[in-house]
MMTF fields as JSON, N, C-alpha, C and O atoms, coordinates in Angstrom:
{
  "mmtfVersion": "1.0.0",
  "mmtfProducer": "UNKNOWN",
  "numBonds": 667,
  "numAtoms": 668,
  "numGroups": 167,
  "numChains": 1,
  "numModels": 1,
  "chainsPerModel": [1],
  "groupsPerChain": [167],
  "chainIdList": ["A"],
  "bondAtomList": [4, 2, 8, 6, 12, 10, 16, 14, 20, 18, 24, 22, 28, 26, 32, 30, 36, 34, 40, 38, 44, 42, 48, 46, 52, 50, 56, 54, 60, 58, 64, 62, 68, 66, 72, 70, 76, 74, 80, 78, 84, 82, 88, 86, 92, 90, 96, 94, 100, 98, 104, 102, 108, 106, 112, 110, 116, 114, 120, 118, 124, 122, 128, 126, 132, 130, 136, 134, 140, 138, 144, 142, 148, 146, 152, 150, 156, 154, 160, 158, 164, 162, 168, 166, 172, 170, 176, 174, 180, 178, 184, 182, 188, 186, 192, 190, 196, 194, 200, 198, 204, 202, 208, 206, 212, 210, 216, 214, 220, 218, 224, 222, 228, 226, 232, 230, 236, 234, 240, 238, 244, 242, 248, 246, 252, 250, 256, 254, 260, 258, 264, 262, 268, 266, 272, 270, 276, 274, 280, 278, 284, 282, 288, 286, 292, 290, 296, 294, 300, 298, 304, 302, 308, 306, 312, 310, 316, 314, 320, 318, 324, 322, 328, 326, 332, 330, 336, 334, 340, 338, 344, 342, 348, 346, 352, 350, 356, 354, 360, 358, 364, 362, 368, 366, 372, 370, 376, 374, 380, 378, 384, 382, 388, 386, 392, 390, 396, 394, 400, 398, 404, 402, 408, 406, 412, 410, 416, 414, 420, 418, 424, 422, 428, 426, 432, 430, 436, 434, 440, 438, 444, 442, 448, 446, 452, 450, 456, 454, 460, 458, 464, 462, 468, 466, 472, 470, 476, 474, 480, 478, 484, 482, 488, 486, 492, 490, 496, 494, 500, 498, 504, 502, 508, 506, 512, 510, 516, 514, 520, 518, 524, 522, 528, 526, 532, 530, 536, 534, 540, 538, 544, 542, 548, 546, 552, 550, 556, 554, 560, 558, 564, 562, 568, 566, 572, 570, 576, 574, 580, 578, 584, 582, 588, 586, 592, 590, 596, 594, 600, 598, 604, 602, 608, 606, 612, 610, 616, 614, 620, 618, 624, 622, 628, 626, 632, 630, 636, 634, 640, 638, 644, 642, 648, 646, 652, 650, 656, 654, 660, 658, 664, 662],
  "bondOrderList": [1, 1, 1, 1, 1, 1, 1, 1, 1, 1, 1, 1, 1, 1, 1, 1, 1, 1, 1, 1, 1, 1, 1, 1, 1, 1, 1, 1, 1, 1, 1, 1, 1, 1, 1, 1, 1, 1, 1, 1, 1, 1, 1, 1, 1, 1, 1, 1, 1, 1, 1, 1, 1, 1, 1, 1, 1, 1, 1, 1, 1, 1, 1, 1, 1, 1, 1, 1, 1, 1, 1, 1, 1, 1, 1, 1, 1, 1, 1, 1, 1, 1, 1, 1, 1, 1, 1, 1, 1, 1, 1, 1, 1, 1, 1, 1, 1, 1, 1, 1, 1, 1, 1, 1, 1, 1, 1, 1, 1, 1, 1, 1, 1, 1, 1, 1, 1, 1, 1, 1, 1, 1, 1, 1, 1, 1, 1, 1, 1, 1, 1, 1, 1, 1, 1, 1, 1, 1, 1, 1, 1, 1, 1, 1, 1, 1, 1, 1, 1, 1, 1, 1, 1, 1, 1, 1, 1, 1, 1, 1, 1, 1, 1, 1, 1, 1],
  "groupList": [{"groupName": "UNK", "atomNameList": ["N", "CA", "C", "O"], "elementList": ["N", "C", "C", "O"], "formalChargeList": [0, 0, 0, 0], "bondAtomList": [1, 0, 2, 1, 3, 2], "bondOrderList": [1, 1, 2], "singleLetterCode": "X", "chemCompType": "L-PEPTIDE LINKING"}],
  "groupTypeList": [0, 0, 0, 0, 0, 0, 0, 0, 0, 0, 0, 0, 0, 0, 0, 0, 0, 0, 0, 0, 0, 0, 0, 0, 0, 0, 0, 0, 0, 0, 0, 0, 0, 0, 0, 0, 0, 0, 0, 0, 0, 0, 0, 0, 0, 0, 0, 0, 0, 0, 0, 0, 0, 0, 0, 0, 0, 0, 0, 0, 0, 0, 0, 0, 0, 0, 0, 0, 0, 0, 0, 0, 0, 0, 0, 0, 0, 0, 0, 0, 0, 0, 0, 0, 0, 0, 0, 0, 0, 0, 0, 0, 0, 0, 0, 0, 0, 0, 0, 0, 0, 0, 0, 0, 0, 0, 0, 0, 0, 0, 0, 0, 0, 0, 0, 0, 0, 0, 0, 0, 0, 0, 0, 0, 0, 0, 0, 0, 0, 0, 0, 0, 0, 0, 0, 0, 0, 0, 0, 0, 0, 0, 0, 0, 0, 0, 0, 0, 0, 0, 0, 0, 0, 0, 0, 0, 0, 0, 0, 0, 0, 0, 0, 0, 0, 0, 0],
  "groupIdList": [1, 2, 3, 4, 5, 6, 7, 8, 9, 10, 11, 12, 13, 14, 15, 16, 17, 18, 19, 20, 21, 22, 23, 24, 25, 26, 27, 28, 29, 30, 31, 32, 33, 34, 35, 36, 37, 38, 39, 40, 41, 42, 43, 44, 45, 46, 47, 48, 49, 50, 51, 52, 53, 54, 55, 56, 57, 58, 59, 60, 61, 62, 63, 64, 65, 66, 67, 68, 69, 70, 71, 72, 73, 74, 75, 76, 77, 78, 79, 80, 81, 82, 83, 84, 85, 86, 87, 88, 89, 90, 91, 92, 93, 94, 95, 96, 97, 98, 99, 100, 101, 102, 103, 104, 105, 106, 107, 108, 109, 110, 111, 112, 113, 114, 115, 116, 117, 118, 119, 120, 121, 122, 123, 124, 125, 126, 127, 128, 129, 130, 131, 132, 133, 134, 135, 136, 137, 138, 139, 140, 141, 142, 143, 144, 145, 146, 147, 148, 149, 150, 151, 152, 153, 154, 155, 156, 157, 158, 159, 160, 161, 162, 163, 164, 165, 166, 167],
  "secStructList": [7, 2, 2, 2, 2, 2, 2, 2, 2, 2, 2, 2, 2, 2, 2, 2, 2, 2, 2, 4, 4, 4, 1, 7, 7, 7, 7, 7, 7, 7, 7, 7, 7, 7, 1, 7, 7, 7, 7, 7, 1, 6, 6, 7, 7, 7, 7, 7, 7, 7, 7, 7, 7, 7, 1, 1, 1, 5, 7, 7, 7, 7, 7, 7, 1, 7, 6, 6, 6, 7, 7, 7, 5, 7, 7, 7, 7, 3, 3, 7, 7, 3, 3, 3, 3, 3, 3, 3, 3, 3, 7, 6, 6, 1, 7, 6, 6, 2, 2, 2, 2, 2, 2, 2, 2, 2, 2, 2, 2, 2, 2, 6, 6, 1, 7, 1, 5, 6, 7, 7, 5, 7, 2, 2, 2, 2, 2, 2, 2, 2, 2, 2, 6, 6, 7, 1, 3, 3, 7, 7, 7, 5, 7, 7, 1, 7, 5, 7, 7, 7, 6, 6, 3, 3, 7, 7, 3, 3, 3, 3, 3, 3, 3, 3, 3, 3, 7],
  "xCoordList": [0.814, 0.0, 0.865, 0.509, 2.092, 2.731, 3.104, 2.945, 3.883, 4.415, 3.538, 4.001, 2.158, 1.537, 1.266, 1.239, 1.028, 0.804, 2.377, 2.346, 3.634, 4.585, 5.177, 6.088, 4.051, 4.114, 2.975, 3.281, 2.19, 1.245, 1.844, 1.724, 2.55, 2.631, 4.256, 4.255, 5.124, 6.243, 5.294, 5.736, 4.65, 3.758, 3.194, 3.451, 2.328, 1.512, 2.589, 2.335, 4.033, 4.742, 5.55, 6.016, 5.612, 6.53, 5.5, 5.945, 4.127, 3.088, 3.266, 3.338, 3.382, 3.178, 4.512, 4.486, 5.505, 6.681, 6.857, 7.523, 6.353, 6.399, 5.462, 5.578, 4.068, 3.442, 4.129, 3.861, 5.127, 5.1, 6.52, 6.996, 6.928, 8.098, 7.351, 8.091, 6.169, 5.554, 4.911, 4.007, 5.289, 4.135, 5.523, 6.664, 5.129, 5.795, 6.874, 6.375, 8.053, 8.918, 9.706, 10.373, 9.285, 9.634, 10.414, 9.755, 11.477, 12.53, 12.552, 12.364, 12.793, 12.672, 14.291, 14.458, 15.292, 16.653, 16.624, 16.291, 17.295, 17.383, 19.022, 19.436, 19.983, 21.835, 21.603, 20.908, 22.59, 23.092, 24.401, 24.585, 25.414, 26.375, 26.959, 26.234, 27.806, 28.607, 29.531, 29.747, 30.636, 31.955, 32.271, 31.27, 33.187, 33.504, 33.961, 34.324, 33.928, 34.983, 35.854, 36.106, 36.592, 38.124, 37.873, 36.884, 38.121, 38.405, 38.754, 39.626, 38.153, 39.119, 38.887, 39.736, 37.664, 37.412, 38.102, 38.274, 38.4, 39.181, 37.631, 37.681, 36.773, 35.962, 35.031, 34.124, 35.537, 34.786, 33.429, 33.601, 32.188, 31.5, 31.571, 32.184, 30.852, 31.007, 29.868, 29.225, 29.488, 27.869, 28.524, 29.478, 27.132, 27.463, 25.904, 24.842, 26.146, 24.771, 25.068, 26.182, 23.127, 23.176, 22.366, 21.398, 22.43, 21.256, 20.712, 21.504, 19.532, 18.992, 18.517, 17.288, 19.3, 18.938, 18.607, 19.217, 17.589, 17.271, 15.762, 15.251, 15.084, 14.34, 13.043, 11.878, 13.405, 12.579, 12.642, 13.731, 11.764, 12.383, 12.955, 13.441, 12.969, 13.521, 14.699, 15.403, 15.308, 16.534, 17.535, 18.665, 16.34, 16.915, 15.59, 14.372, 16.306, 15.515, 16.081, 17.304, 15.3, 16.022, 16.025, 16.719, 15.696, 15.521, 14.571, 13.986, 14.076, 12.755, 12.009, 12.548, 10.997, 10.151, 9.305, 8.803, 9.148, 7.829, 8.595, 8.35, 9.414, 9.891, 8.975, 9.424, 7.597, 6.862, 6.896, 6.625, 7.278, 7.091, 8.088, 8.043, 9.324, 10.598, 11.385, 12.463, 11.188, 11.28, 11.213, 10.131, 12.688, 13.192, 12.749, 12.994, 12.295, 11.816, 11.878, 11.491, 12.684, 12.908, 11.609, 11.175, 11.251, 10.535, 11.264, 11.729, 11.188, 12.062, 11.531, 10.363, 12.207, 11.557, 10.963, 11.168, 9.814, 8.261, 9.202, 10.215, 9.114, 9.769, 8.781, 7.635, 9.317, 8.231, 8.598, 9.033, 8.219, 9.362, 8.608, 7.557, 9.625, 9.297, 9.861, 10.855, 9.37, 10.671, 10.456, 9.504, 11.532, 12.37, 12.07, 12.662, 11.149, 10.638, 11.092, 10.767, 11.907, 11.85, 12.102, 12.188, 12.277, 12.307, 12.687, 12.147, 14.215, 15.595, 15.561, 15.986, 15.048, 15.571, 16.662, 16.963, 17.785, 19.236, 19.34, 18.599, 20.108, 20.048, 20.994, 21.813, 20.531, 21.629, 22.707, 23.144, 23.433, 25.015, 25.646, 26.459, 25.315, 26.223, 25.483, 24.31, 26.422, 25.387, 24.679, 24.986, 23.356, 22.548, 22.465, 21.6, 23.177, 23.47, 24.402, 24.319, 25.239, 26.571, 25.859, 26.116, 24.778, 23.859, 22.796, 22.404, 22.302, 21.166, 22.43, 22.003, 23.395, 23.855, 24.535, 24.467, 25.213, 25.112, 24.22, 24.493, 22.705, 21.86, 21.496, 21.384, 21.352, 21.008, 21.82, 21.338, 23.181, 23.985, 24.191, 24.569, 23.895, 23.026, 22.047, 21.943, 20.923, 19.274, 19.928, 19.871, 20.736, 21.074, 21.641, 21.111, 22.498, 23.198, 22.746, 23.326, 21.753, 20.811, 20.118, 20.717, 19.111, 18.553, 18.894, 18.232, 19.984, 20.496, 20.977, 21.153, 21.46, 21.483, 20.691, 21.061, 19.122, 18.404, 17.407, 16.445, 18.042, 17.705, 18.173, 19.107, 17.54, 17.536, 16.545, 15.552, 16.823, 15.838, 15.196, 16.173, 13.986, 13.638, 14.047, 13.74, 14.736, 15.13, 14.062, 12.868, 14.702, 13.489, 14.211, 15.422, 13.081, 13.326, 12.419, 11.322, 13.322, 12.703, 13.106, 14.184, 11.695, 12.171, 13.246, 14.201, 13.287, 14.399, 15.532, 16.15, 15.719, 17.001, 17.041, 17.744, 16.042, 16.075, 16.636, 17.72, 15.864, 16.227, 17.432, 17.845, 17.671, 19.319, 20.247, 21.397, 19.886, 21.07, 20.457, 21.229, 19.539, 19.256, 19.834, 20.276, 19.896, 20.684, 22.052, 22.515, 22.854, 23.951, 24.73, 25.834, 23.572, 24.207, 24.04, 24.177, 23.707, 23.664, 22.109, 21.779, 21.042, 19.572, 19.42, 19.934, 18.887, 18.381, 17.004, 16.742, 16.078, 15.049, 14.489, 14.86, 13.649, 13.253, 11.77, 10.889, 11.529, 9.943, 9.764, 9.74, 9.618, 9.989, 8.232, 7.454, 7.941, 7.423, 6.869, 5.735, 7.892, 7.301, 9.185, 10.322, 8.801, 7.402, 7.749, 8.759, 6.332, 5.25, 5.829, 6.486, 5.444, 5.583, 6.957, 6.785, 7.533, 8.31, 7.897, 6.769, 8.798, 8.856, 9.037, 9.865, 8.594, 8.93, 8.791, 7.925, 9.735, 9.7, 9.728, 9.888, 9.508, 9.564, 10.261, 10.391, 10.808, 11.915, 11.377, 12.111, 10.393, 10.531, 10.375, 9.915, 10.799, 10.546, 11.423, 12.006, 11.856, 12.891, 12.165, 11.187, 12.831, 12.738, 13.64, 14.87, 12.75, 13.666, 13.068, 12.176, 13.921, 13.821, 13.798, 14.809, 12.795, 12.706, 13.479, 13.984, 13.58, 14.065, 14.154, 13.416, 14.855, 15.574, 15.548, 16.522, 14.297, 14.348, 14.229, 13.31, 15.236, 15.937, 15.523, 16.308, 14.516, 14.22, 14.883, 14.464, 16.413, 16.799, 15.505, 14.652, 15.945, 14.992, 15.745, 16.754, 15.64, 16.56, 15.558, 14.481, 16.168, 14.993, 15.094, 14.323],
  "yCoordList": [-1.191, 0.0, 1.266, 2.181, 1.433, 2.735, 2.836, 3.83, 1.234, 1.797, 2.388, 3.268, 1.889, 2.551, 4.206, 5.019, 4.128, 5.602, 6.817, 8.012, 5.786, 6.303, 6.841, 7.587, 5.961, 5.666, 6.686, 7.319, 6.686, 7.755, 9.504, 10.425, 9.405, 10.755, 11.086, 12.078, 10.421, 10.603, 10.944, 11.607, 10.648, 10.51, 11.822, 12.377, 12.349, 13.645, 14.839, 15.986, 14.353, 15.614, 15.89, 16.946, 13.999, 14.659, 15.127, 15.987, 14.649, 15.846, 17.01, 17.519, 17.719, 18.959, 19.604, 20.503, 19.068, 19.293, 19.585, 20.614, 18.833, 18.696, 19.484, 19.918, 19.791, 20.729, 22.137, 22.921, 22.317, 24.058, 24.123, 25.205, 23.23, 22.895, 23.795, 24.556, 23.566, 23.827, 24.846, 24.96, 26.093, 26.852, 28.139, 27.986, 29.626, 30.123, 31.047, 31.148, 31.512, 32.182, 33.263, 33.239, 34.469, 35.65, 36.546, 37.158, 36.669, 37.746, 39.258, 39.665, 40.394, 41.073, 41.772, 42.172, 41.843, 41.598, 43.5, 44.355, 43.482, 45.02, 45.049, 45.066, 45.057, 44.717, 46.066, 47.078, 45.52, 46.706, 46.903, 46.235, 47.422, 47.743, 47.172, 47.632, 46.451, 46.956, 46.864, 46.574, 47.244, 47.346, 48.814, 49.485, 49.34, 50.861, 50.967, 49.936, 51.77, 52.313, 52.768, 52.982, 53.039, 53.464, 54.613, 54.393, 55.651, 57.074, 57.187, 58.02, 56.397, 56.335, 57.844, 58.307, 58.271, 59.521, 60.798, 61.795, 60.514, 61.903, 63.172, 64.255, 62.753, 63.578, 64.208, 65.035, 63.562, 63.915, 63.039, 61.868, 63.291, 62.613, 61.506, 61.625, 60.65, 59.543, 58.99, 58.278, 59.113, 58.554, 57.307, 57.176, 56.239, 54.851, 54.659, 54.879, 54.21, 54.023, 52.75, 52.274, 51.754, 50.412, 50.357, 51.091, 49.136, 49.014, 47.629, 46.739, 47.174, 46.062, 45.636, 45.622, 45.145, 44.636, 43.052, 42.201, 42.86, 40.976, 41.322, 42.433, 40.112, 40.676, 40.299, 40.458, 39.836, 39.435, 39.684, 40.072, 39.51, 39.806, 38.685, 38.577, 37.602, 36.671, 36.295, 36.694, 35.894, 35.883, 34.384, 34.188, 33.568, 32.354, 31.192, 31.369, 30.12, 29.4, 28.327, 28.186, 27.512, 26.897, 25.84, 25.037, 25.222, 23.852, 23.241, 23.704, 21.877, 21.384, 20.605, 20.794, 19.827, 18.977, 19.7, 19.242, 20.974, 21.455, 23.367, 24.417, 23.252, 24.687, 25.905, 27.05, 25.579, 26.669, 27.241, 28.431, 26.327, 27.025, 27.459, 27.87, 27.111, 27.222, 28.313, 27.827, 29.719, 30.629, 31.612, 32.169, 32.254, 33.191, 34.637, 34.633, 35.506, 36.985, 38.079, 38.139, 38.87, 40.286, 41.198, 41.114, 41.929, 43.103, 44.555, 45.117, 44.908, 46.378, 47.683, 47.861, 48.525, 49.804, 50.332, 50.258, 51.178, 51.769, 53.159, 53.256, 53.643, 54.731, 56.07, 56.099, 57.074, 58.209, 59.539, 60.6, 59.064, 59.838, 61.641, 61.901, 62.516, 63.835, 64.806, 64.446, 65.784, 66.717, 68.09, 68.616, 68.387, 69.98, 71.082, 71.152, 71.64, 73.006, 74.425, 74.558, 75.389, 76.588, 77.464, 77.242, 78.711, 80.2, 81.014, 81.605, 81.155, 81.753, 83.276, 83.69, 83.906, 85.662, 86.079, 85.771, 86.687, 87.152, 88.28, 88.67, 89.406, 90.979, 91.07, 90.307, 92.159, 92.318, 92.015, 92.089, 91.508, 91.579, 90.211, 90.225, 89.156, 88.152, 87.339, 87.519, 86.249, 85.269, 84.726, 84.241, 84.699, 83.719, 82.719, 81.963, 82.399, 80.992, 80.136, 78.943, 81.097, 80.275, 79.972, 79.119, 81.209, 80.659, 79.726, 79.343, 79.357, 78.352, 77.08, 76.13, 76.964, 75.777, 75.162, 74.003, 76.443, 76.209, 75.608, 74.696, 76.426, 75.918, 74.4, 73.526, 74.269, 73.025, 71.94, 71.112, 72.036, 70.852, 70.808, 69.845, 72.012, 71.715, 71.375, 70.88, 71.607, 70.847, 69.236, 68.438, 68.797, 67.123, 66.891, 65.961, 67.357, 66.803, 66.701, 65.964, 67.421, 67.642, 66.54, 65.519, 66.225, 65.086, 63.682, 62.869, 63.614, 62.355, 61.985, 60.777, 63.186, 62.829, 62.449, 61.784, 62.835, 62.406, 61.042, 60.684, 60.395, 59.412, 57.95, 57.292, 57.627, 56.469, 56.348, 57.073, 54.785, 54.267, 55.575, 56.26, 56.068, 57.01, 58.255, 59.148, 58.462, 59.909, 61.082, 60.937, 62.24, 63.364, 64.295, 64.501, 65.07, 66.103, 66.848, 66.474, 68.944, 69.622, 70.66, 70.891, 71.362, 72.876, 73.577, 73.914, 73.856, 75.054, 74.256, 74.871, 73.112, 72.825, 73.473, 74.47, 72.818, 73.688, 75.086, 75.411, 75.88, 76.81, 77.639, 78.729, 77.251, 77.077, 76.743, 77.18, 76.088, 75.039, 76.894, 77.822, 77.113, 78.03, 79.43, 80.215, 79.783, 80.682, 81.017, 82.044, 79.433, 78.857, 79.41, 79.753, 79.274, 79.691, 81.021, 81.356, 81.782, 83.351, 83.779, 84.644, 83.088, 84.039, 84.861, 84.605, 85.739, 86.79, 86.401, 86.421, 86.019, 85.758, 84.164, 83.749, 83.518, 82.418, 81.745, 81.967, 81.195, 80.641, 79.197, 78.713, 78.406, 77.058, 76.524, 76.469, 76.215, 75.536, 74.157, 73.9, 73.478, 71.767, 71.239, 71.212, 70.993, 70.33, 71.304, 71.589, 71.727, 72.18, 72.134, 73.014, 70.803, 69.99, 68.9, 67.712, 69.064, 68.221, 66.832, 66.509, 65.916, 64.381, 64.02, 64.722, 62.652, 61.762, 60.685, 60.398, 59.954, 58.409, 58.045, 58.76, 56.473, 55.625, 54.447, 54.195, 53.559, 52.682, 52.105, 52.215, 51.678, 51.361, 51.82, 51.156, 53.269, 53.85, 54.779, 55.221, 55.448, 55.839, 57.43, 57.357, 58.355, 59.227, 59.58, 59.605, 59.869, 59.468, 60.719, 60.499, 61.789, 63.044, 62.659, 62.095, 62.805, 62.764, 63.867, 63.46, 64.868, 66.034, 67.167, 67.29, 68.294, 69.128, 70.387, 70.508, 71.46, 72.301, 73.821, 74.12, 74.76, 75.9, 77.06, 77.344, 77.859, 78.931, 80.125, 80.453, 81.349, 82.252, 83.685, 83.779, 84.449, 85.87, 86.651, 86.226, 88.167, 88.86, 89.805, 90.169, 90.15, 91.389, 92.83, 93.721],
  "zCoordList": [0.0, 0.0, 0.0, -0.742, 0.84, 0.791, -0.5, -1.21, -0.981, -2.494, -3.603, -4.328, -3.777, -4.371, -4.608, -5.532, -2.684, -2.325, -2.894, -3.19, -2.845, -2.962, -4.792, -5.152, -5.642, -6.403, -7.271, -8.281, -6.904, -7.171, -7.109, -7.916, -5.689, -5.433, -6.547, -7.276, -6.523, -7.78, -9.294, -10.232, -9.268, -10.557, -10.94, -12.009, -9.919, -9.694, -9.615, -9.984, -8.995, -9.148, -10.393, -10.82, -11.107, -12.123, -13.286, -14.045, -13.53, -13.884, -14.078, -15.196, -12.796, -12.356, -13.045, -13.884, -12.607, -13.494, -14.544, -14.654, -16.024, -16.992, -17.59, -18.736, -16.496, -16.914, -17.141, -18.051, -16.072, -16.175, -17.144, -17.488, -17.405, -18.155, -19.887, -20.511, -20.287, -21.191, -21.233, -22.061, -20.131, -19.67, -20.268, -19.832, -21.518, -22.056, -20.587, -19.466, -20.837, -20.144, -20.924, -21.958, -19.796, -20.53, -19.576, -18.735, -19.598, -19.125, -19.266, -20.413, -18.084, -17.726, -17.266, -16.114, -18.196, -17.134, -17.166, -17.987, -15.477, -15.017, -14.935, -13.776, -15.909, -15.41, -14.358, -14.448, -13.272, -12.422, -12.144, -11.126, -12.442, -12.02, -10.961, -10.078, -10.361, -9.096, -8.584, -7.408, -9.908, -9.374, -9.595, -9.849, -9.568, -9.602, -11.327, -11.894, -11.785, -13.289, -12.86, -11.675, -13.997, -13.874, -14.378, -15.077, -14.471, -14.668, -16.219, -16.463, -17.476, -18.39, -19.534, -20.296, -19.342, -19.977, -19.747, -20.449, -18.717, -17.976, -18.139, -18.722, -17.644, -17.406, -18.739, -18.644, -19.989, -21.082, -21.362, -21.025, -21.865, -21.895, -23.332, -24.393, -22.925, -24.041, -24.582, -23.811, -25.59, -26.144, -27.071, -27.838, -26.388, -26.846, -27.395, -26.813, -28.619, -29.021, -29.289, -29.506, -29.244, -29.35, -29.899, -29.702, -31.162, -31.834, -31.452, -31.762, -30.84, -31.456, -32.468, -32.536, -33.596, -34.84, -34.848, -35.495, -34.049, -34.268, -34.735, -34.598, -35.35, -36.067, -35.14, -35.504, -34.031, -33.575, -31.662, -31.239, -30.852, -29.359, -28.972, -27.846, -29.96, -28.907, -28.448, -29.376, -27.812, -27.484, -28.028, -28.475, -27.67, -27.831, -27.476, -27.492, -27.2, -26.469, -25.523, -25.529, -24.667, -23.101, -24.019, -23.398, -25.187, -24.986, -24.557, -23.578, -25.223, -24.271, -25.343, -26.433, -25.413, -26.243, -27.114, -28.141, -26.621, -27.276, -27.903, -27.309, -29.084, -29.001, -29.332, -29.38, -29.571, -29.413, -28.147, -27.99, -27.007, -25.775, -24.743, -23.583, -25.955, -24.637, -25.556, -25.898, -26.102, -26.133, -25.624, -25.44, -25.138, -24.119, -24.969, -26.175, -24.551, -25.135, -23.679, -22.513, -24.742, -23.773, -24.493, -25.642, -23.571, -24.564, -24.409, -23.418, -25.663, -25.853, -25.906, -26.251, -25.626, -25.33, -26.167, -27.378, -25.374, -26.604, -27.008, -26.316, -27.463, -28.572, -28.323, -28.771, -27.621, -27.848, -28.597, -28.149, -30.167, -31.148, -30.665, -30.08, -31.188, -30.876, -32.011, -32.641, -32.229, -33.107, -32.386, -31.808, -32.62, -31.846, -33.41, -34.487, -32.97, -33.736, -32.717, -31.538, -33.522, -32.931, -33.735, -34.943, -33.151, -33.777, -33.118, -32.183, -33.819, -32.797, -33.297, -34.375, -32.423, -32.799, -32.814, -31.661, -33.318, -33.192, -33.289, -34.191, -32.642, -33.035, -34.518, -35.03, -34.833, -36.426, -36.059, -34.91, -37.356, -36.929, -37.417, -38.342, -36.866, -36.793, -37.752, -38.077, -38.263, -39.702, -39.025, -37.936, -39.653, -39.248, -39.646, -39.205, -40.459, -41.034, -39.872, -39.58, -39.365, -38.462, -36.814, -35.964, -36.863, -36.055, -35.715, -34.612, -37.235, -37.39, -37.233, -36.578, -37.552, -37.998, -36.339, -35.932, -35.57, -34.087, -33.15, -32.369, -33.35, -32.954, -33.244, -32.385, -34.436, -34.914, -34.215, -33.443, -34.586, -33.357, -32.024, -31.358, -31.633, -30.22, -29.781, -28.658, -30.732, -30.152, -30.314, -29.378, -32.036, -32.105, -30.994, -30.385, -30.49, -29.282, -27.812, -27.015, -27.502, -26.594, -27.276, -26.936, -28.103, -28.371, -27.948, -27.304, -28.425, -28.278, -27.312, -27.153, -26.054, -24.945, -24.155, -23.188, -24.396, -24.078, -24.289, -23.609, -25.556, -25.897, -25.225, -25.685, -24.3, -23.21, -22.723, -22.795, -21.803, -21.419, -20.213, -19.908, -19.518, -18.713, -18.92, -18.13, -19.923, -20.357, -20.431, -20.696, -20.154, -20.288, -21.043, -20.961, -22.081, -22.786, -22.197, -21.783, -22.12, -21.22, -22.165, -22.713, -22.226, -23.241, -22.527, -23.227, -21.319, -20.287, -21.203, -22.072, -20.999, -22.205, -23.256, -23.418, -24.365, -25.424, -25.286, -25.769, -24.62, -24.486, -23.873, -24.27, -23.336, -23.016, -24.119, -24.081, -24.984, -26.249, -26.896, -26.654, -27.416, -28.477, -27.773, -28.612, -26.713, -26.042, -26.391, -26.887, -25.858, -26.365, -27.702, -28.125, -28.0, -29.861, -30.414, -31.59, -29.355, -30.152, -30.244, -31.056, -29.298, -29.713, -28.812, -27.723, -28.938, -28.097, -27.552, -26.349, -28.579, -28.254, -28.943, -30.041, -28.129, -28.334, -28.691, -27.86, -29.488, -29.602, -29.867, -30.998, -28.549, -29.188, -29.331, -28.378, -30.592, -31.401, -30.689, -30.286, -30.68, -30.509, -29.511, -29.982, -28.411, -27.632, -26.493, -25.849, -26.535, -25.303, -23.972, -23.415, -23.469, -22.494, -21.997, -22.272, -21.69, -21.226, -21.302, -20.931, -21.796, -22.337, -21.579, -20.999, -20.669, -19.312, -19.886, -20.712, -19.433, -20.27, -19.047, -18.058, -19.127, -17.789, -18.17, -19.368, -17.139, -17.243, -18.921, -19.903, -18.959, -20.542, -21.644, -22.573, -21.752, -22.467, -22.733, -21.743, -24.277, -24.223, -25.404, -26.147, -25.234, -26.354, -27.532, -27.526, -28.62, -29.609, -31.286, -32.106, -31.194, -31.94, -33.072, -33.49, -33.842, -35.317, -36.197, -37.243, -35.954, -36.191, -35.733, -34.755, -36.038, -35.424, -36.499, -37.241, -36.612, -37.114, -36.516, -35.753, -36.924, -36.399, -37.1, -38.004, -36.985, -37.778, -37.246, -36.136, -38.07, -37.529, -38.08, -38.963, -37.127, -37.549, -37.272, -36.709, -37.521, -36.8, -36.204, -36.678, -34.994, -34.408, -35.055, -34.7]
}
């Protein structure tokens, strides 16, 4: 009688087993840091861009009887595209060409710094970068509101247009 009983219950667990063995698995990885860096910039900043080019989320798979179901998938960040519209006033005097073209690689570079995972785009930036470059006066266009991304979510500038005027 026990062996039965003993025999039954091996049975029901390796069941249960094999059940969740078949049951889909999906990863969430947060890397964290935690050793120190080395100083190798000497204090300059460094932009590393990464592309995920797979054509698909999946990563791989564990292996297993059934490969519809033993497919590992990350999910990737939602995209909250934006474009940088403004209208830079300048007093007479200086090119406005050498000014539009200033401006302009400062909103890109401001962009792209902001392009990460939780990143925020904030007009007082903007406006600051268009300062930066010689305006007197400012009218920023697009965007309004300040951009808040959240851990999964990243912002990402479609374009970058610089209208000079002169006052």
């Amino acid at each position: 009688m026990l062996q039965r009983l003993l025999f039954g219950l091996i049975t029901v667990t390796s069941l249960t087993l094999v059940g969740c063995a078949n049951s889909p698995q999906q990863l969430s990885p947060e890397p964290k840091l935690t050793t120190q860096l080395a100083a190798v910039g000497h204090g300059q900043q460094v932009v590393v861009r990464v592309v995920d080019g797979r054509p698909s989320p999946t990563l791989g798979t564990r292996g297993g009887l059934y490969p519809e179901t033993s497919a590992i998938t990350v999910q990737g960040a939602q995209i909250q595209r934006y474009k940088i519209r403004v209208v830079a006033k300048i007093n007479a005097g200086p090119d406005s060409g050498l000014t539009q073209v200033a401006a302009q690689q400062l909103l890109q570079t401001y962009a792209e710094s902001c392009h990460r995972l939780e990143g925020r785009v904030d007009p007082s930036w903007i406006d600051y970068a268009i300062h930066s470059a010689g305006a007197a006066q400012l009218q920023i266009l697009e965007p309004l509101e300040p951009i808040i991304s959240t851990a999964f979510q990243a912002p990402y500038c479609t374009g970058v247009e610089v209208e000079v005027r002169t006052l």
